[in-house]
Tab-separated table of C-alpha atoms in Angstrom:
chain	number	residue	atom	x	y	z
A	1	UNK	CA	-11.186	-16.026	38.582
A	2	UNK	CA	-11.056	-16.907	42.320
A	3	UNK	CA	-8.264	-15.202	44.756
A	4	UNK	CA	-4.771	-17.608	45.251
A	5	UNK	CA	-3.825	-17.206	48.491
A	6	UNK	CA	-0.284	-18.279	49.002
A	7	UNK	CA	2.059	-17.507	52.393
A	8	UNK	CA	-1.592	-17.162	54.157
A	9	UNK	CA	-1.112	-17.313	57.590
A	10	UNK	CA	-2.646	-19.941	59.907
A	11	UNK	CA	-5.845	-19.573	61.916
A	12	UNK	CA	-4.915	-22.013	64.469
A	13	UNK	CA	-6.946	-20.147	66.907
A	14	UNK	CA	-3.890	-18.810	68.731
A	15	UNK	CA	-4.875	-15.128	71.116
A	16	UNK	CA	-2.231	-13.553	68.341
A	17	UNK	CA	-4.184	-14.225	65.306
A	18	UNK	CA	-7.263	-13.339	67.121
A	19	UNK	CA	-6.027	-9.621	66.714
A	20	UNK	CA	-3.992	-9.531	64.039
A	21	UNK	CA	-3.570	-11.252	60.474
A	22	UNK	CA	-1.828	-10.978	57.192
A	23	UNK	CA	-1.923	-12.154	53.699
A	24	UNK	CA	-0.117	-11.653	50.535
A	25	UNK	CA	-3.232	-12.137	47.997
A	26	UNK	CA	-3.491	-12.259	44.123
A	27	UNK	CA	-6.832	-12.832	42.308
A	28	UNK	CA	-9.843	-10.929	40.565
A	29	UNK	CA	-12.336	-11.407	42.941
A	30	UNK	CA	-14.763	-8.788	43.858
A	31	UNK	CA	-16.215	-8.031	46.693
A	32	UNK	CA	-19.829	-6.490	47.864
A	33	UNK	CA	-20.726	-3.453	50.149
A	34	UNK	CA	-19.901	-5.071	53.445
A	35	UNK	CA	-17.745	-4.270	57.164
A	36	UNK	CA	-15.980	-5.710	59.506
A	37	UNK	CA	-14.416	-5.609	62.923
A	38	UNK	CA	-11.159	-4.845	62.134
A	39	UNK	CA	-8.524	-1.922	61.216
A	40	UNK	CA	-7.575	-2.591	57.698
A	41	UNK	CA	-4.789	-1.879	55.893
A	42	UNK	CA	-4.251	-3.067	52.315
A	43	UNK	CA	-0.785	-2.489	49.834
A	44	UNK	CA	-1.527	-3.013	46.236
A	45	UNK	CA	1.785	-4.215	44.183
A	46	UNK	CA	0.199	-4.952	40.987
A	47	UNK	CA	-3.002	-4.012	39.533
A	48	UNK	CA	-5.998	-1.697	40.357
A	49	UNK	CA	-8.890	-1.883	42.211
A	50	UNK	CA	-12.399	0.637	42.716
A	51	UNK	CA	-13.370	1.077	46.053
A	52	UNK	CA	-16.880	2.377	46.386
A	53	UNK	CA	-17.525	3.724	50.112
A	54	UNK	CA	-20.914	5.384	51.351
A	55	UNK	CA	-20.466	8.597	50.008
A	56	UNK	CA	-16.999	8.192	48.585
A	57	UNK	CA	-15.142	6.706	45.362
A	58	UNK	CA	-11.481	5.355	44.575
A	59	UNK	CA	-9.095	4.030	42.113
A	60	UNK	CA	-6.490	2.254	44.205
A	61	UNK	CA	-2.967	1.072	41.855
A	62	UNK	CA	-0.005	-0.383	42.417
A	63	UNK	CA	2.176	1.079	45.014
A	64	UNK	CA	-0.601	2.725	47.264
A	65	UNK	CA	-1.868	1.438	50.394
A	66	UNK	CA	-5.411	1.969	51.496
A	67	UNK	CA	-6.472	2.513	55.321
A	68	UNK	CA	-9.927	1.119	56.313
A	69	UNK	CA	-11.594	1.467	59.328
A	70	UNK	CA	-14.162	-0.676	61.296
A	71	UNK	CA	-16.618	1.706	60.366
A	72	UNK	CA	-16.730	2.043	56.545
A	73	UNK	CA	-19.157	0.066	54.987
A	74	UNK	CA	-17.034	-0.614	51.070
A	75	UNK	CA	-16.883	-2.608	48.193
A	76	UNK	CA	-14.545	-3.729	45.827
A	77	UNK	CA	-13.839	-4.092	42.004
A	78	UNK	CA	-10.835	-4.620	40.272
A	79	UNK	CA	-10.302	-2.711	37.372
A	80	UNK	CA	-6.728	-4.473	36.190
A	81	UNK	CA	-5.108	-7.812	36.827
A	82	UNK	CA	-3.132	-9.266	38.177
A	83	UNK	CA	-4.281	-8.267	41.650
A	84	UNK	CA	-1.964	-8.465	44.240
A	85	UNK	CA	-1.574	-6.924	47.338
A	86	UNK	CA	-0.639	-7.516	50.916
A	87	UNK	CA	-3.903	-7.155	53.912
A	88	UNK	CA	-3.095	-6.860	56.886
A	89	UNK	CA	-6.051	-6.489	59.751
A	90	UNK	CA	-5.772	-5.951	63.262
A	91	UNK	CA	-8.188	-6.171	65.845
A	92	UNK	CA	-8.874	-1.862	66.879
A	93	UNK	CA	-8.443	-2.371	70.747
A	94	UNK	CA	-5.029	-4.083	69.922
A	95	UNK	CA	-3.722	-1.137	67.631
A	96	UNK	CA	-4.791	1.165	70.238
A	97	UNK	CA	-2.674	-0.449	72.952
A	98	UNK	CA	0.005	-1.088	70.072
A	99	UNK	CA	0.256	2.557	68.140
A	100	UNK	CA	-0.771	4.646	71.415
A	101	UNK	CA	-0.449	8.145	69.292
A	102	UNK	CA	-3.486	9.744	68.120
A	103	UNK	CA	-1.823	11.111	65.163
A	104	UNK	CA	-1.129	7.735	63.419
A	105	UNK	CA	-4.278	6.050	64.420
A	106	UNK	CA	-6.293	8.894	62.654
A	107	UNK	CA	-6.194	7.232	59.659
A	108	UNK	CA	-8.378	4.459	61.022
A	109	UNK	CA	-10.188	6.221	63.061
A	110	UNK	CA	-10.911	9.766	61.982
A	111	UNK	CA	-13.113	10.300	58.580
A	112	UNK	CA	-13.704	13.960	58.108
A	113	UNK	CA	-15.263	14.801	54.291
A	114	UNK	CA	-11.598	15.832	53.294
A	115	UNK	CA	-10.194	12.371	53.879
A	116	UNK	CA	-8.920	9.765	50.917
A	117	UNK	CA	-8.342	6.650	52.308
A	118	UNK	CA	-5.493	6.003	49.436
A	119	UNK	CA	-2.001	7.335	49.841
A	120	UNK	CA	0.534	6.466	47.069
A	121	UNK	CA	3.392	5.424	48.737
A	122	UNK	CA	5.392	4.816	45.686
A	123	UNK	CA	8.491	6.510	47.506
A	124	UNK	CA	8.301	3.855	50.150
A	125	UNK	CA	7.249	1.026	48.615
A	126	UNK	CA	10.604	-0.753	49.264
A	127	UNK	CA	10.440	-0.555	52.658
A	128	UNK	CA	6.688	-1.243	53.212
A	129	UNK	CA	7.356	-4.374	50.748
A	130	UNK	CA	10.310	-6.046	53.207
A	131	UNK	CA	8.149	-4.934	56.684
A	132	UNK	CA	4.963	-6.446	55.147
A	133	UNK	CA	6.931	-9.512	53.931
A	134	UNK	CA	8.356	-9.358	57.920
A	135	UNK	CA	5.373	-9.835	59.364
A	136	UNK	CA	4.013	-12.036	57.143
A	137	UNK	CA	7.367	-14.622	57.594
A	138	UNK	CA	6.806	-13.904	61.365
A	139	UNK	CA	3.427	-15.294	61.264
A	140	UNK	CA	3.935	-18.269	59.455
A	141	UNK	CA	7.627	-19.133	60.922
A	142	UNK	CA	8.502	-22.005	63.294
A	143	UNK	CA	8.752	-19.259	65.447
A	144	UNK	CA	5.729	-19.019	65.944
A	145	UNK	CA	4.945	-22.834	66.466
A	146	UNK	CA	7.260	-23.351	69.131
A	147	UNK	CA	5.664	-21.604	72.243
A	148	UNK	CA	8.652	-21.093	74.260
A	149	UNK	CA	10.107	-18.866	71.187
A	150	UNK	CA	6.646	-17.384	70.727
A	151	UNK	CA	7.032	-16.038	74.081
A	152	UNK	CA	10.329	-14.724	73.288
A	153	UNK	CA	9.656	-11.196	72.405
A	154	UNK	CA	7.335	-12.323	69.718
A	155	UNK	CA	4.817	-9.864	70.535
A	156	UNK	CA	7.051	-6.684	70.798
A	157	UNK	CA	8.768	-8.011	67.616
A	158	UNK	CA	5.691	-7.994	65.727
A	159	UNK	CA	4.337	-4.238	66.661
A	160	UNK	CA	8.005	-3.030	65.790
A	161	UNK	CA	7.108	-3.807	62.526
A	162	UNK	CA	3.756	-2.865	62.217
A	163	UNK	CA	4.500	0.396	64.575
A	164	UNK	CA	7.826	1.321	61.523
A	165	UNK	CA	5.017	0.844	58.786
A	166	UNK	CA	2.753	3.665	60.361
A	167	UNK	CA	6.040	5.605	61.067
A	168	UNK	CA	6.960	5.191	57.361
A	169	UNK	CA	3.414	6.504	56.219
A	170	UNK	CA	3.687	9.169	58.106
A	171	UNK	CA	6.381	10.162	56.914
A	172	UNK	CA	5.571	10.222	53.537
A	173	UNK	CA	2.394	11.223	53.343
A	174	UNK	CA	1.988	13.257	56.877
A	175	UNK	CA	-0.274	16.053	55.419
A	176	UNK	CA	-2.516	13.431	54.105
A	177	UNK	CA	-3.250	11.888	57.872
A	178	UNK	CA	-6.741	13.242	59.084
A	179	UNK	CA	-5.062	15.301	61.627
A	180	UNK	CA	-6.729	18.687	62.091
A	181	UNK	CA	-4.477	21.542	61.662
A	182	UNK	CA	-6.486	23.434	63.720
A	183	UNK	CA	-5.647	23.991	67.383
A	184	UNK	CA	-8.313	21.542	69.278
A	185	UNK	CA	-8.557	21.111	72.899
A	186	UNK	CA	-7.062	17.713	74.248
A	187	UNK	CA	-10.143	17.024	75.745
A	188	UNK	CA	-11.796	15.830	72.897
A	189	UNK	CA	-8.716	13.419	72.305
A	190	UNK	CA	-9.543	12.025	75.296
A	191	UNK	CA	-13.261	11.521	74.618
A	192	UNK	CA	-12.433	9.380	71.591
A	193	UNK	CA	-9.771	7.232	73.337
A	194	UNK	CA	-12.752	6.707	76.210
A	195	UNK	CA	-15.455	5.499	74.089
A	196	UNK	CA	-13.057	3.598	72.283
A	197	UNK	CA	-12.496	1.872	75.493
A	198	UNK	CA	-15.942	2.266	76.913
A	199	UNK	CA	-18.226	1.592	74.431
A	200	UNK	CA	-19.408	-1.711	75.495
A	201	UNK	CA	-20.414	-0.406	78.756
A	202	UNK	CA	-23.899	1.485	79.349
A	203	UNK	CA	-22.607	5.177	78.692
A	204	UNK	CA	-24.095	8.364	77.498
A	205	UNK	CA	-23.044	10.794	75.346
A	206	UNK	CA	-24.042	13.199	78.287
A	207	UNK	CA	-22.047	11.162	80.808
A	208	UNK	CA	-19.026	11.218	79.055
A	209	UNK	CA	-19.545	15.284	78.234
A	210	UNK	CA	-19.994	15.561	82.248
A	211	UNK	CA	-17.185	13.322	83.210
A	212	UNK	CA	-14.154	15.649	80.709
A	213	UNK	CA	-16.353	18.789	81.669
A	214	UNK	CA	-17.422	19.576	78.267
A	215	UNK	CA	-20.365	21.242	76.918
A	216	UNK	CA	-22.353	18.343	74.664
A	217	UNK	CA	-22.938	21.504	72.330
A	218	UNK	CA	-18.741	21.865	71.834
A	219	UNK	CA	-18.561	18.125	72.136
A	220	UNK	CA	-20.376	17.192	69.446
A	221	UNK	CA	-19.618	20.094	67.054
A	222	UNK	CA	-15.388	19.856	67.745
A	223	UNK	CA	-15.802	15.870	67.515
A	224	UNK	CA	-17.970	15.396	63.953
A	225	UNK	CA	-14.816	17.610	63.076
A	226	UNK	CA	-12.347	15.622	64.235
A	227	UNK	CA	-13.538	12.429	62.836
A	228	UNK	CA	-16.363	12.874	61.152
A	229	UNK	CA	-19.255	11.137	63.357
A	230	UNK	CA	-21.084	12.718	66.376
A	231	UNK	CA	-20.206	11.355	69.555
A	232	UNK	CA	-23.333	9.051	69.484
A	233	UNK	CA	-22.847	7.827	65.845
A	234	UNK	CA	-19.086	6.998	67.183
A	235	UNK	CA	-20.388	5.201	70.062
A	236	UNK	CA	-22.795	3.456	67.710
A	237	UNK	CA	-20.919	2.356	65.193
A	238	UNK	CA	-17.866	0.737	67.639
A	239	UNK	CA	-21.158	-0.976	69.408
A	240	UNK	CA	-22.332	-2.372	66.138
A	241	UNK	CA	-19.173	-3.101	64.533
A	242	UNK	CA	-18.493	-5.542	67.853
A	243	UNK	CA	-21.737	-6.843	68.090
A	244	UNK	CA	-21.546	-7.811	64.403
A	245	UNK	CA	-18.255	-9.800	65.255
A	246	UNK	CA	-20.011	-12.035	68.174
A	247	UNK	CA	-22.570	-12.675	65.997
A	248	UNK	CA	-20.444	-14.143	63.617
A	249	UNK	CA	-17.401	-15.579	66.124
A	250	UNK	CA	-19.224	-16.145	69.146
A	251	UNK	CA	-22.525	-18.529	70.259
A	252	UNK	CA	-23.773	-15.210	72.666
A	253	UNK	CA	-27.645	-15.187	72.066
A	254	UNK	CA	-28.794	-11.963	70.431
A	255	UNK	CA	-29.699	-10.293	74.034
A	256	UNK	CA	-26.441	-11.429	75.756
A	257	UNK	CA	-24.660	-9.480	72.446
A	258	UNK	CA	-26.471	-6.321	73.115
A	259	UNK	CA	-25.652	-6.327	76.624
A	260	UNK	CA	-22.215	-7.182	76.024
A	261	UNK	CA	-22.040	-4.432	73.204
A	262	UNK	CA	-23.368	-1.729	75.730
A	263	UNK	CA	-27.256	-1.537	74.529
A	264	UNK	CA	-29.510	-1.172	77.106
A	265	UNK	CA	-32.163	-3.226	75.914
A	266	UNK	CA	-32.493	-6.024	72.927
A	267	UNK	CA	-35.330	-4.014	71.143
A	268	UNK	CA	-32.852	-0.891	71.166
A	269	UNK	CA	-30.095	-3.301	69.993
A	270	UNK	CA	-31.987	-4.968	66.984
A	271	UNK	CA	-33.493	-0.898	65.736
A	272	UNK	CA	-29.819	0.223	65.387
A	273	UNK	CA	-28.441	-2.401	63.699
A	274	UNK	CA	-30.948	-2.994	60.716
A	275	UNK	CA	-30.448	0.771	60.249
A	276	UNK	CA	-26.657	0.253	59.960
A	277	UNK	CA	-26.561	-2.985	58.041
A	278	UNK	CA	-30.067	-3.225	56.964
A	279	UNK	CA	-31.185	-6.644	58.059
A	280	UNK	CA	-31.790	-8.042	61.613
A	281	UNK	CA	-28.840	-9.835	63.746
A	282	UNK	CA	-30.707	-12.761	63.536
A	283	UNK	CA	-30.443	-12.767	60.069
A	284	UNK	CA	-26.840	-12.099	60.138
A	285	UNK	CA	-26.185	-14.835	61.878
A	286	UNK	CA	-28.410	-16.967	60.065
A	287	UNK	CA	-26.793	-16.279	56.726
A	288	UNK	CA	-23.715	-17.673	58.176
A	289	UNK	CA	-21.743	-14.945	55.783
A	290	UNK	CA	-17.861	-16.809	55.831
A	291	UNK	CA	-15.181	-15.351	56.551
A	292	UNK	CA	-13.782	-14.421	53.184
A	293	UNK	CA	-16.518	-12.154	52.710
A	294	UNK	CA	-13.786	-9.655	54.871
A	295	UNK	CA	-11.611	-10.355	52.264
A	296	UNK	CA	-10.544	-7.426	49.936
């Protein structure tokens, strides 16, 4: 049985739903191992779903929401209909800018060993269901047709809402945030936040080490424990996980993608990517994969 979509909101092509989208969805469809480019949140109301990850398995039901990050290469199969839930996706650089607190983007961004990326929520469920159905009405209001009201604090209204759904899940379900409870120095913060910023620029793992005054030996030791990834599999992946994107959004030949994803050369470029993904970019981009295939 294929997924209804109803309330989906329009890709008109407009810069908003270029970082951010929501849907309410019901349907049995599954889904093979694939990623995407975006931060992921999904909040099952009925039904349950398996969610296989790398190294990683999950039973997601009703009233939990599941945190995905651009990273996490995951399938889906759902165990019980009907399956509905709400997805909402937003573009990382955008939740960045949006969230600004490196406690409640950990849960995209941070995946030690200890980390389930399905809280129940049941406790909160009422509130997550009328700011979900928020920004979904927000999205597909006249509002958001008319451009003079769309200017009108349309923006800020929208990251209210999504900001009080992190601020709800924290909450709730604070000791479950991959937040090390260990005293780390705020250094390392602030090595994430720069190759989340950098990445697509010609950097080294040694350059950035160099640039906070860090040892690479503590660097890459307090880091995997932060968030689970060296700092060069970190750097990788946000590379990867971009230049996937152009090559499915964009007409950039495959050089002018690994320059603008921060590889130094295309042969480099092509290695690391059919490592991650296991075919070529060309081959990507050849198989035209639609967009519903980022559909959960």
């Amino acid at each position: 049985m294929g997924a209804d979509r109803t309330n989906k909101s329009r890709t008109d092509g407009s810069d908003i739903e270029k970082i951010i989208s929501i849907e309410r969805v019901s349907g049995t469809v599954d889904y093979n191992a694939h990623t995407h480019n975006y931060y992921e949140m999904i909040f099952i109301k009925q039904g349950a779903v398996q969610l296989v990850f790398r190294n990683k398995m999950f039973v997601a039901q009703a009233k939990t929401l599941i945190f995905i990050s651009n990273h996490e290469e995951h399938s889906t199969a759902v165990l019980e209909g009907p399956y509905e839930r709400y997805i909402l996706r937003i573009l990382p650089e955008y939740a960045d800018k949006l969230i600004m607190n490196a406690k409640l983007l950990s849960v995209f961004k941070n995946r030690p060993m200890s980390f389930r990326n399905v809280f129940d929520v049941a406790a909160i469920e009422e509130n997550l269901t009328w700011l979900f159905e928020c920004i979904l009405k927000m999205m597909e209001s006249q509002e958001y047709d008319n451009v003079s009201s769309k200017a009108d604090f349309f923006e800020e209204k929208l990251g209210c809402l999504i900001k009080l759904v992190m601020f709800f899940v924290w909450e709730n379900n604070q000791s479950e945030f991959p937040v090390l409870r260990e005293s780390i120095k705020s250094e390392i913060y602030a090595v994430q936040a720069y190759l989340d910023q950098h990445y697509r620029e010609n950097i080294t793992i040694e350059e950035v080490a160099n640039k906070f005054y860090i040892n690479t030996n503590y660097l890459s030791a307090s880091f995997k424990k932060l968030t689970g990834y060296s700092p060069k599999q970190y750097l990788t992946q946000n590379r990867l996980s971009y230049a996937r994107y152009l090559l499915l959004h964009s007409q950039y030949s495959i050089e002018e993608i690994a320059c603008e994803c921060g590889f130094n050369d295309q042969s480099n470029f092509i290695r690391a990517f059919k490592e991650m993904y296991a075919l070529t970019p060309g081959s990507l981009r050849k198989a035209n994969i639609p967009k519903s295939s980022d559909q959960q």
